């Protein structure tokens, strides 16, 4: 039986990087004789322009019917004035929530070839390999009530609600403990329990779960300290687990340790391991249409999809190795470019990975 992969290119650089991810996926399918069928759909600003809503029901239907989803990026200045409920980002959030993709895995791995491209010194980052486990369908991103209201004084007030149920904390906690057990056995739970009750509960639940995973050493860290430790000594971390908003922020920060946010893929999984795969970077309107975007985060997202949703570990490894060899050849998009390397555009970078897969 064939597996359907739904591609949602999205906005600005989204279509450019997804074109390369698609080529890599087709090549790997050919090399490993995988029966994959590709579908395409609209999400974000592209969907808003075409159908008046950022997540058309047709896209949600296709997403439910597919084995996995590959997403480019959504949003951008074109839709800045759109009301909050119709913003492109809302489409992405509705999709994550509608499919219950609560577990967001963001591996932060430094390719040794890029140690010089990191904003930190090589001796601080070399060998870096962290996994950020971000809760993705709850917290302040989804809490009710939310809005902007007018007070009696006539002044306006904006408000959001930071809320987590025990069951939501527990299920993301289990994903993180299991991941740590399969890695170096160290888990750092990030909260702000000295100020926010919701994260005090978070800490208590993590502590309770720890008893079930004796092979994992659990520590807790306040988010401000975690942000500092990530640039002071990032290699102290193995797996980090945190809520939706802290995870959003810390993953962008961590990305820079690896040279560029253009390098990091992610997986968003439901309880059954079905998932959506996307680079953690945004739609980069400033470089859209110029062939400057780095397609490697999208290509590495294909590898994560092969591993987590399609059960093709060997094919996933082949994609990751091909990326390593392309970097070894000295090919660099602008975001990771250094003296002595060859500057290539989005298409050439994708083509180089495809070429390497031919040599597999
Ligand atoms: C991410 C992005 C999204 C988020 C935006 C586009 C809604 O920043 O995936 O990290 O905040 O989750
Ligand atoms: Mg983000």
mmCIF file of C-alpha atoms and ligand atoms in Angstrom:
data_model
loop_
_atom_site.group_PDB
_atom_site.id
_atom_site.type_symbol
_atom_site.label_atom_id
_atom_site.label_comp_id
_atom_site.label_asym_id
_atom_site.label_seq_id
_atom_site.Cartn_x
_atom_site.Cartn_y
_atom_site.Cartn_z
ATOM 1 C CA UNK A 1 0.000 0.000 0.000
ATOM 2 C CA UNK A 2 1.316 3.430 -0.808
ATOM 3 C CA UNK A 3 1.842 6.133 1.806
ATOM 4 C CA UNK A 4 0.425 9.530 0.972
ATOM 5 C CA UNK A 5 2.561 12.508 1.909
ATOM 6 C CA UNK A 6 0.788 15.847 1.917
ATOM 7 C CA UNK A 7 2.989 18.800 0.974
ATOM 8 C CA UNK A 8 1.931 22.221 2.236
ATOM 9 C CA UNK A 9 4.411 24.729 0.764
ATOM 10 C CA UNK A 10 2.934 27.801 2.500
ATOM 11 C CA UNK A 11 4.273 31.308 1.995
ATOM 12 C CA UNK A 12 7.339 33.292 0.844
ATOM 13 C CA UNK A 13 10.358 30.926 0.916
ATOM 14 C CA UNK A 14 8.039 28.002 1.773
ATOM 15 C CA UNK A 15 7.472 26.927 -1.857
ATOM 16 C CA UNK A 16 11.188 27.348 -2.703
ATOM 17 C CA UNK A 17 12.460 25.064 0.037
ATOM 18 C CA UNK A 18 9.624 22.581 -0.401
ATOM 19 C CA UNK A 19 10.500 22.174 -4.075
ATOM 20 C CA UNK A 20 13.915 20.901 -2.951
ATOM 21 C CA UNK A 21 12.470 18.736 -0.168
ATOM 22 C CA UNK A 22 10.142 17.210 -2.725
ATOM 23 C CA UNK A 23 12.987 16.397 -5.115
ATOM 24 C CA UNK A 24 14.913 14.747 -2.311
ATOM 25 C CA UNK A 25 11.847 12.760 -1.255
ATOM 26 C CA UNK A 26 11.248 11.535 -4.817
ATOM 27 C CA UNK A 27 14.892 10.529 -5.166
ATOM 28 C CA UNK A 28 15.018 8.666 -1.865
ATOM 29 C CA UNK A 29 11.762 6.911 -2.745
ATOM 30 C CA UNK A 30 13.367 5.766 -5.986
ATOM 31 C CA UNK A 31 16.595 4.621 -4.306
ATOM 32 C CA UNK A 32 14.851 2.742 -1.498
ATOM 33 C CA UNK A 33 11.876 1.607 -3.613
ATOM 34 C CA UNK A 34 9.329 3.293 -1.349
ATOM 35 C CA UNK A 35 5.735 3.532 -2.493
ATOM 36 C CA UNK A 36 5.000 7.185 -1.764
ATOM 37 C CA UNK A 37 2.251 9.252 -3.287
ATOM 38 C CA UNK A 38 2.465 13.038 -3.123
ATOM 39 C CA UNK A 39 -0.480 15.342 -2.541
ATOM 40 C CA UNK A 40 -0.417 19.103 -2.281
ATOM 41 C CA UNK A 41 -2.518 21.534 -0.270
ATOM 42 C CA UNK A 42 -2.965 25.149 0.727
ATOM 43 C CA UNK A 43 -2.131 26.538 4.139
ATOM 44 C CA UNK A 44 -1.448 29.962 5.622
ATOM 45 C CA UNK A 45 -1.420 33.116 3.542
ATOM 46 C CA UNK A 46 -1.573 31.132 0.299
ATOM 47 C CA UNK A 47 -4.815 29.543 1.515
ATOM 48 C CA UNK A 48 -6.185 32.838 2.777
ATOM 49 C CA UNK A 49 -5.645 34.433 -0.627
ATOM 50 C CA UNK A 50 -7.152 31.491 -2.515
ATOM 51 C CA UNK A 51 -10.069 30.523 -0.256
ATOM 52 C CA UNK A 52 -10.484 33.206 2.403
ATOM 53 C CA UNK A 53 -9.289 31.085 5.313
ATOM 54 C CA UNK A 54 -5.826 30.007 6.488
ATOM 55 C CA UNK A 55 -6.807 26.359 6.980
ATOM 56 C CA UNK A 56 -9.354 25.332 4.344
ATOM 57 C CA UNK A 57 -11.431 22.265 5.271
ATOM 58 C CA UNK A 58 -10.073 20.592 2.151
ATOM 59 C CA UNK A 59 -6.528 20.852 3.564
ATOM 60 C CA UNK A 60 -7.598 19.450 6.927
ATOM 61 C CA UNK A 61 -9.350 16.584 5.137
ATOM 62 C CA UNK A 62 -6.252 15.806 3.077
ATOM 63 C CA UNK A 63 -4.074 16.047 6.195
ATOM 64 C CA UNK A 64 -6.255 13.520 8.020
ATOM 65 C CA UNK A 65 -6.085 11.161 5.056
ATOM 66 C CA UNK A 66 -2.304 11.246 4.674
ATOM 67 C CA UNK A 67 0.431 9.232 6.362
ATOM 68 C CA UNK A 68 2.512 12.341 6.986
ATOM 69 C CA UNK A 69 2.631 16.047 6.204
ATOM 70 C CA UNK A 70 5.565 18.136 4.999
ATOM 71 C CA UNK A 71 5.202 21.840 5.635
ATOM 72 C CA UNK A 72 7.268 24.764 4.365
ATOM 73 C CA UNK A 73 6.536 27.945 6.341
ATOM 74 C CA UNK A 74 3.583 30.297 6.739
ATOM 75 C CA UNK A 75 2.955 33.988 7.320
ATOM 76 C CA UNK A 76 4.535 37.265 6.332
ATOM 77 C CA UNK A 77 4.022 41.014 6.027
ATOM 78 C CA UNK A 78 1.453 40.684 3.257
ATOM 79 C CA UNK A 79 -1.053 39.567 5.891
ATOM 80 C CA UNK A 80 0.020 41.843 8.760
ATOM 81 C CA UNK A 81 -3.275 43.707 8.792
ATOM 82 C CA UNK A 82 -5.427 40.581 8.749
ATOM 83 C CA UNK A 83 -7.562 40.047 11.879
ATOM 84 C CA UNK A 84 -6.028 37.577 14.388
ATOM 85 C CA UNK A 85 -8.512 34.773 13.703
ATOM 86 C CA UNK A 86 -7.612 34.694 9.999
ATOM 87 C CA UNK A 87 -3.851 35.178 10.189
ATOM 88 C CA UNK A 88 -1.754 32.627 8.258
ATOM 89 C CA UNK A 89 -0.185 31.423 11.524
ATOM 90 C CA UNK A 90 -3.649 30.587 12.796
ATOM 91 C CA UNK A 91 -3.954 28.018 10.018
ATOM 92 C CA UNK A 92 -0.802 26.287 11.229
ATOM 93 C CA UNK A 93 -1.952 26.359 14.851
ATOM 94 C CA UNK A 94 -5.371 24.965 13.888
ATOM 95 C CA UNK A 95 -3.711 22.194 11.944
ATOM 96 C CA UNK A 96 -1.435 21.266 14.873
ATOM 97 C CA UNK A 97 -4.377 21.346 17.233
ATOM 98 C CA UNK A 98 -6.872 19.671 14.867
ATOM 99 C CA UNK A 99 -4.523 16.723 14.375
ATOM 100 C CA UNK A 100 -3.499 16.684 18.065
ATOM 101 C CA UNK A 101 0.180 16.991 17.161
ATOM 102 C CA UNK A 102 1.168 17.731 20.736
ATOM 103 C CA UNK A 103 4.757 16.481 20.688
ATOM 104 C CA UNK A 104 7.179 18.723 18.854
ATOM 105 C CA UNK A 105 10.681 17.290 18.525
ATOM 106 C CA UNK A 106 13.376 19.792 17.607
ATOM 107 C CA UNK A 107 16.810 18.195 17.379
ATOM 108 C CA UNK A 108 19.628 20.722 17.670
ATOM 109 C CA UNK A 109 22.630 19.017 16.126
ATOM 110 C CA UNK A 110 25.778 20.697 14.925
ATOM 111 C CA UNK A 111 27.197 19.361 11.705
ATOM 112 C CA UNK A 112 30.963 19.394 12.378
ATOM 113 C CA UNK A 113 31.507 21.109 9.017
ATOM 114 C CA UNK A 114 29.538 24.111 10.337
ATOM 115 C CA UNK A 115 31.313 24.606 13.662
ATOM 116 C CA UNK A 116 32.833 27.812 12.312
ATOM 117 C CA UNK A 117 29.416 29.168 11.298
ATOM 118 C CA UNK A 118 28.080 29.068 14.842
ATOM 119 C CA UNK A 119 27.780 32.351 16.687
ATOM 120 C CA UNK A 120 29.605 30.666 19.580
ATOM 121 C CA UNK A 121 33.229 29.557 19.646
ATOM 122 C CA UNK A 122 33.934 26.124 18.240
ATOM 123 C CA UNK A 123 35.175 24.729 21.566
ATOM 124 C CA UNK A 124 31.797 25.599 23.146
ATOM 125 C CA UNK A 125 29.618 23.978 20.475
ATOM 126 C CA UNK A 126 31.593 21.203 18.819
ATOM 127 C CA UNK A 127 29.755 17.893 19.112
ATOM 128 C CA UNK A 128 26.538 19.639 20.166
ATOM 129 C CA UNK A 129 23.522 17.303 20.086
ATOM 130 C CA UNK A 130 20.413 18.393 21.997
ATOM 131 C CA UNK A 131 16.776 17.451 21.600
ATOM 132 C CA UNK A 132 14.152 20.045 22.490
ATOM 133 C CA UNK A 133 10.755 18.517 23.213
ATOM 134 C CA UNK A 134 8.183 21.296 22.957
ATOM 135 C CA UNK A 135 4.511 20.914 23.924
ATOM 136 C CA UNK A 136 2.663 22.081 20.824
ATOM 137 C CA UNK A 137 -1.104 22.100 21.261
ATOM 138 C CA UNK A 138 -1.603 23.804 24.601
ATOM 139 C CA UNK A 139 -0.250 26.465 26.914
ATOM 140 C CA UNK A 140 -0.576 30.169 26.279
ATOM 141 C CA UNK A 141 -0.839 29.623 22.514
ATOM 142 C CA UNK A 142 -4.281 28.081 22.934
ATOM 143 C CA UNK A 143 -5.518 29.092 26.406
ATOM 144 C CA UNK A 144 -8.931 30.726 26.757
ATOM 145 C CA UNK A 145 -9.961 33.436 27.366
ATOM 146 C CA UNK A 146 -7.854 35.540 25.068
ATOM 147 C CA UNK A 147 -8.325 38.786 23.236
ATOM 148 C CA UNK A 148 -8.123 42.555 23.356
ATOM 149 C CA UNK A 149 -10.900 44.263 25.327
ATOM 150 C CA UNK A 150 -11.848 47.786 26.186
ATOM 151 C CA UNK A 151 -11.879 48.709 29.856
ATOM 152 C CA UNK A 152 -14.393 51.092 31.378
ATOM 153 C CA UNK A 153 -11.742 53.787 31.296
ATOM 154 C CA UNK A 154 -11.637 53.431 27.526
ATOM 155 C CA UNK A 155 -8.127 52.003 27.647
ATOM 156 C CA UNK A 156 -7.607 48.706 25.825
ATOM 157 C CA UNK A 157 -6.172 45.618 27.473
ATOM 158 C CA UNK A 158 -4.714 42.551 25.793
ATOM 159 C CA UNK A 159 -4.852 39.205 27.579
ATOM 160 C CA UNK A 160 -4.004 35.552 27.095
ATOM 161 C CA UNK A 161 -4.326 32.571 29.368
ATOM 162 C CA UNK A 162 -1.456 30.292 30.236
ATOM 163 C CA UNK A 163 -3.047 26.987 31.136
ATOM 164 C CA UNK A 164 -1.989 23.336 31.205
ATOM 165 C CA UNK A 165 -3.900 20.318 32.420
ATOM 166 C CA UNK A 166 -2.060 17.556 34.228
ATOM 167 C CA UNK A 167 -2.882 15.127 31.415
ATOM 168 C CA UNK A 168 -1.325 17.460 28.833
ATOM 169 C CA UNK A 169 1.845 17.807 30.893
ATOM 170 C CA UNK A 170 2.000 14.103 31.501
ATOM 171 C CA UNK A 171 1.763 13.079 27.850
ATOM 172 C CA UNK A 172 4.514 15.449 26.713
ATOM 173 C CA UNK A 173 6.544 14.435 29.756
ATOM 174 C CA UNK A 174 6.358 10.791 28.729
ATOM 175 C CA UNK A 175 7.584 11.610 25.232
ATOM 176 C CA UNK A 176 10.539 13.488 26.721
ATOM 177 C CA UNK A 177 11.429 10.827 29.303
ATOM 178 C CA UNK A 178 11.282 8.120 26.628
ATOM 179 C CA UNK A 179 13.474 10.211 24.323
ATOM 180 C CA UNK A 180 16.016 10.803 27.090
ATOM 181 C CA UNK A 181 16.034 7.094 27.942
ATOM 182 C CA UNK A 182 16.966 6.381 24.318
ATOM 183 C CA UNK A 183 19.738 8.990 24.331
ATOM 184 C CA UNK A 184 22.094 9.979 27.146
ATOM 185 C CA UNK A 185 19.551 9.638 29.930
ATOM 186 C CA UNK A 186 19.445 13.280 30.968
ATOM 187 C CA UNK A 187 16.281 15.369 30.938
ATOM 188 C CA UNK A 188 16.003 19.037 31.809
ATOM 189 C CA UNK A 189 12.478 20.349 32.367
ATOM 190 C CA UNK A 190 12.225 24.082 31.772
ATOM 191 C CA UNK A 191 9.655 26.143 33.659
ATOM 192 C CA UNK A 192 9.079 29.384 35.519
ATOM 193 C CA UNK A 193 7.686 27.781 38.658
ATOM 194 C CA UNK A 194 8.976 30.567 40.884
ATOM 195 C CA UNK A 195 6.387 32.882 39.316
ATOM 196 C CA UNK A 196 3.787 30.948 37.312
ATOM 197 C CA UNK A 197 1.503 28.387 38.990
ATOM 198 C CA UNK A 198 0.838 26.650 35.708
ATOM 199 C CA UNK A 199 4.508 25.774 35.475
ATOM 200 C CA UNK A 200 4.665 24.822 39.143
ATOM 201 C CA UNK A 201 2.153 22.129 38.233
ATOM 202 C CA UNK A 202 4.350 21.324 35.224
ATOM 203 C CA UNK A 203 7.319 20.763 37.556
ATOM 204 C CA UNK A 204 5.283 18.593 39.949
ATOM 205 C CA UNK A 205 4.051 16.350 37.140
ATOM 206 C CA UNK A 206 7.566 15.948 35.716
ATOM 207 C CA UNK A 207 8.798 15.054 39.178
ATOM 208 C CA UNK A 208 6.075 12.438 39.565
ATOM 209 C CA UNK A 209 6.894 10.869 36.184
ATOM 210 C CA UNK A 210 10.585 10.653 37.072
ATOM 211 C CA UNK A 211 9.836 7.737 39.401
ATOM 212 C CA UNK A 212 8.747 5.691 36.388
ATOM 213 C CA UNK A 213 11.971 6.348 34.477
ATOM 214 C CA UNK A 214 14.787 5.483 36.884
ATOM 215 C CA UNK A 215 17.270 5.377 33.990
ATOM 216 C CA UNK A 216 16.663 9.098 33.342
ATOM 217 C CA UNK A 217 18.184 11.816 35.477
ATOM 218 C CA UNK A 218 15.693 14.703 35.742
ATOM 219 C CA UNK A 219 16.696 18.266 36.545
ATOM 220 C CA UNK A 220 14.578 21.413 36.532
ATOM 221 C CA UNK A 221 15.614 24.821 35.286
ATOM 222 C CA UNK A 222 13.909 28.199 35.170
ATOM 223 C CA UNK A 223 13.491 29.401 31.621
ATOM 224 C CA UNK A 224 15.617 32.513 32.072
ATOM 225 C CA UNK A 225 18.496 30.431 33.396
ATOM 226 C CA UNK A 226 17.987 27.868 30.612
ATOM 227 C CA UNK A 227 18.301 30.628 28.008
ATOM 228 C CA UNK A 228 21.553 31.703 29.622
ATOM 229 C CA UNK A 229 22.922 28.163 30.004
ATOM 230 C CA UNK A 230 22.189 27.449 26.337
ATOM 231 C CA UNK A 231 24.720 30.057 25.295
ATOM 232 C CA UNK A 232 27.105 29.533 28.232
ATOM 233 C CA UNK A 233 27.532 25.773 27.976
ATOM 234 C CA UNK A 234 24.993 24.178 25.612
ATOM 235 C CA UNK A 235 26.570 20.727 25.774
ATOM 236 C CA UNK A 236 25.398 20.265 29.375
ATOM 237 C CA UNK A 237 21.977 19.439 27.884
ATOM 238 C CA UNK A 238 20.732 16.178 26.437
ATOM 239 C CA UNK A 239 16.919 16.493 26.239
ATOM 240 C CA UNK A 240 15.003 19.639 27.179
ATOM 241 C CA UNK A 241 11.245 19.524 27.730
ATOM 242 C CA UNK A 242 9.120 22.627 27.988
ATOM 243 C CA UNK A 243 5.806 24.280 27.178
ATOM 244 C CA UNK A 244 4.679 25.745 23.897
ATOM 245 C CA UNK A 245 5.932 29.320 24.182
ATOM 246 C CA UNK A 246 9.205 28.675 26.027
ATOM 247 C CA UNK A 247 9.935 25.922 23.486
ATOM 248 C CA UNK A 248 9.293 28.292 20.597
ATOM 249 C CA UNK A 249 11.787 30.786 21.974
ATOM 250 C CA UNK A 250 14.484 28.383 23.150
ATOM 251 C CA UNK A 251 14.466 26.462 19.881
ATOM 252 C CA UNK A 252 15.153 29.573 17.797
ATOM 253 C CA UNK A 253 17.926 30.493 20.190
ATOM 254 C CA UNK A 254 19.427 27.003 20.082
ATOM 255 C CA UNK A 255 19.269 26.961 16.306
ATOM 256 C CA UNK A 256 21.902 29.660 16.078
ATOM 257 C CA UNK A 257 24.320 27.411 17.967
ATOM 258 C CA UNK A 258 24.306 25.147 14.924
ATOM 259 C CA UNK A 259 25.273 27.903 12.520
ATOM 260 C CA UNK A 260 21.876 28.827 11.152
ATOM 261 C CA UNK A 261 18.197 28.429 11.803
ATOM 262 C CA UNK A 262 18.154 27.238 8.189
ATOM 263 C CA UNK A 263 19.567 23.894 9.361
ATOM 264 C CA UNK A 264 16.977 22.697 11.872
ATOM 265 C CA UNK A 265 14.117 20.315 11.095
ATOM 266 C CA UNK A 266 11.252 19.350 13.385
ATOM 267 C CA UNK A 267 8.628 16.679 13.860
ATOM 268 C CA UNK A 268 5.199 17.275 15.381
ATOM 269 C CA UNK A 269 3.653 13.993 16.438
ATOM 270 C CA UNK A 270 0.334 12.768 17.767
ATOM 271 C CA UNK A 271 -0.115 9.968 20.288
ATOM 272 C CA UNK A 272 0.095 7.370 17.521
ATOM 273 C CA UNK A 273 3.306 8.816 16.053
ATOM 274 C CA UNK A 274 1.602 10.320 13.006
ATOM 275 C CA UNK A 275 3.193 13.584 12.183
ATOM 276 C CA UNK A 276 3.832 16.815 10.430
ATOM 277 C CA UNK A 277 7.390 17.757 9.523
ATOM 278 C CA UNK A 278 8.652 21.280 9.064
ATOM 279 C CA UNK A 279 11.787 23.376 9.323
ATOM 280 C CA UNK A 280 11.718 25.413 12.517
ATOM 281 C CA UNK A 281 12.449 28.624 10.611
ATOM 282 C CA UNK A 282 9.807 30.990 9.318
ATOM 283 C CA UNK A 283 8.849 32.181 5.848
ATOM 284 C CA UNK A 284 11.777 34.678 5.587
ATOM 285 C CA UNK A 285 9.995 37.310 3.445
ATOM 286 C CA UNK A 286 13.212 39.339 3.177
ATOM 287 C CA UNK A 287 14.954 36.696 1.072
ATOM 288 C CA UNK A 288 11.945 35.147 -0.694
ATOM 289 C CA UNK A 289 12.176 34.667 -4.443
ATOM 290 C CA UNK A 290 15.933 35.227 -4.565
ATOM 291 C CA UNK A 291 17.176 31.651 -4.326
ATOM 292 C CA UNK A 292 18.908 32.486 -1.054
ATOM 293 C CA UNK A 293 16.939 30.225 1.276
ATOM 294 C CA UNK A 294 18.701 27.241 2.792
ATOM 295 C CA UNK A 295 16.660 24.119 1.909
ATOM 296 C CA UNK A 296 18.555 21.848 4.321
ATOM 297 C CA UNK A 297 16.127 22.257 7.251
ATOM 298 C CA UNK A 298 13.292 21.205 4.927
ATOM 299 C CA UNK A 299 15.384 18.323 3.543
ATOM 300 C CA UNK A 300 16.292 17.179 7.048
ATOM 301 C CA UNK A 301 12.566 17.332 7.864
ATOM 302 C CA UNK A 302 12.080 14.761 5.092
ATOM 303 C CA UNK A 303 14.586 12.562 6.937
ATOM 304 C CA UNK A 304 12.642 12.934 10.185
ATOM 305 C CA UNK A 305 9.443 12.029 8.349
ATOM 306 C CA UNK A 306 11.027 8.892 6.884
ATOM 307 C CA UNK A 307 12.146 7.900 10.379
ATOM 308 C CA UNK A 308 9.135 8.744 12.533
ATOM 309 C CA UNK A 309 6.095 8.326 10.270
ATOM 310 C CA UNK A 310 7.190 5.999 7.470
ATOM 311 C CA UNK A 311 9.397 3.637 9.456
ATOM 312 C CA UNK A 312 12.286 4.049 6.989
ATOM 313 C CA UNK A 313 15.301 4.481 9.265
ATOM 314 C CA UNK A 314 17.829 3.534 6.588
ATOM 315 C CA UNK A 315 16.390 6.035 4.122
ATOM 316 C CA UNK A 316 16.348 8.723 6.829
ATOM 317 C CA UNK A 317 19.998 8.057 7.602
ATOM 318 C CA UNK A 318 20.852 8.203 3.908
ATOM 319 C CA UNK A 319 19.345 11.689 3.593
ATOM 320 C CA UNK A 320 21.203 12.897 6.690
ATOM 321 C CA UNK A 321 24.478 11.477 5.421
ATOM 322 C CA UNK A 322 23.941 13.046 1.994
ATOM 323 C CA UNK A 323 23.509 16.440 3.694
ATOM 324 C CA UNK A 324 26.750 15.865 5.589
ATOM 325 C CA UNK A 325 28.621 15.035 2.389
ATOM 326 C CA UNK A 326 27.307 18.124 0.619
ATOM 327 C CA UNK A 327 28.555 20.255 3.508
ATOM 328 C CA UNK A 328 31.833 18.345 3.348
ATOM 329 C CA UNK A 329 32.178 19.426 -0.295
ATOM 330 C CA UNK A 330 32.070 23.009 0.958
ATOM 331 C CA UNK A 331 28.695 23.928 -0.537
ATOM 332 C CA UNK A 332 26.961 26.662 1.469
ATOM 333 C CA UNK A 333 23.863 28.805 1.112
ATOM 334 C CA UNK A 334 24.299 32.425 2.200
ATOM 335 C CA UNK A 335 23.164 31.871 5.811
ATOM 336 C CA UNK A 336 26.014 29.425 6.506
ATOM 337 C CA UNK A 337 28.590 30.796 4.104
ATOM 338 C CA UNK A 338 32.213 31.187 5.229
ATOM 339 C CA UNK A 339 35.436 32.092 3.503
ATOM 340 C CA UNK A 340 36.814 29.185 1.494
ATOM 341 C CA UNK A 341 33.384 27.653 0.809
ATOM 342 C CA UNK A 342 31.303 27.765 -2.374
ATOM 343 C CA UNK A 343 28.196 29.903 -2.223
ATOM 344 C CA UNK A 344 25.229 28.120 -3.820
ATOM 345 C CA UNK A 345 21.559 28.942 -4.209
ATOM 346 C CA UNK A 346 18.522 27.041 -2.974
ATOM 347 C CA UNK A 347 18.172 24.909 -6.097
ATOM 348 C CA UNK A 348 21.838 23.999 -6.329
ATOM 349 C CA UNK A 349 21.900 22.951 -2.702
ATOM 350 C CA UNK A 350 18.871 20.704 -3.266
ATOM 351 C CA UNK A 351 20.407 19.333 -6.464
ATOM 352 C CA UNK A 352 23.657 18.533 -4.634
ATOM 353 C CA UNK A 353 21.793 16.465 -2.025
ATOM 354 C CA UNK A 354 19.897 14.633 -4.779
ATOM 355 C CA UNK A 355 23.200 13.962 -6.536
ATOM 356 C CA UNK A 356 24.701 12.522 -3.340
ATOM 357 C CA UNK A 357 21.684 10.222 -2.991
ATOM 358 C CA UNK A 358 22.443 8.929 -6.461
ATOM 359 C CA UNK A 359 25.785 7.766 -5.090
ATOM 360 C CA UNK A 360 24.128 5.995 -2.159
HETATM 361 C C1 LIG B 1 7.422 27.774 15.025
HETATM 362 C C2 LIG B 1 6.844 29.084 14.545
HETATM 363 C C3 LIG B 1 5.340 29.084 14.810
HETATM 364 C C4 LIG B 1 5.145 28.986 16.310
HETATM 365 C C5 LIG B 1 4.586 30.308 14.228
HETATM 366 C C6 LIG B 1 4.792 30.440 12.754
HETATM 367 C C7 LIG B 1 3.126 30.262 14.558
HETATM 368 O O1 LIG B 1 7.498 30.152 15.144
HETATM 369 O O2 LIG B 1 6.977 26.719 14.541
HETATM 370 O O3 LIG B 1 8.329 27.808 15.845
HETATM 371 O O4 LIG B 1 5.178 30.007 17.018
HETATM 372 O O5 LIG B 1 4.946 27.875 16.788
HETATM 373 MG MG1 LIG B 2 9.187 29.597 16.272
#
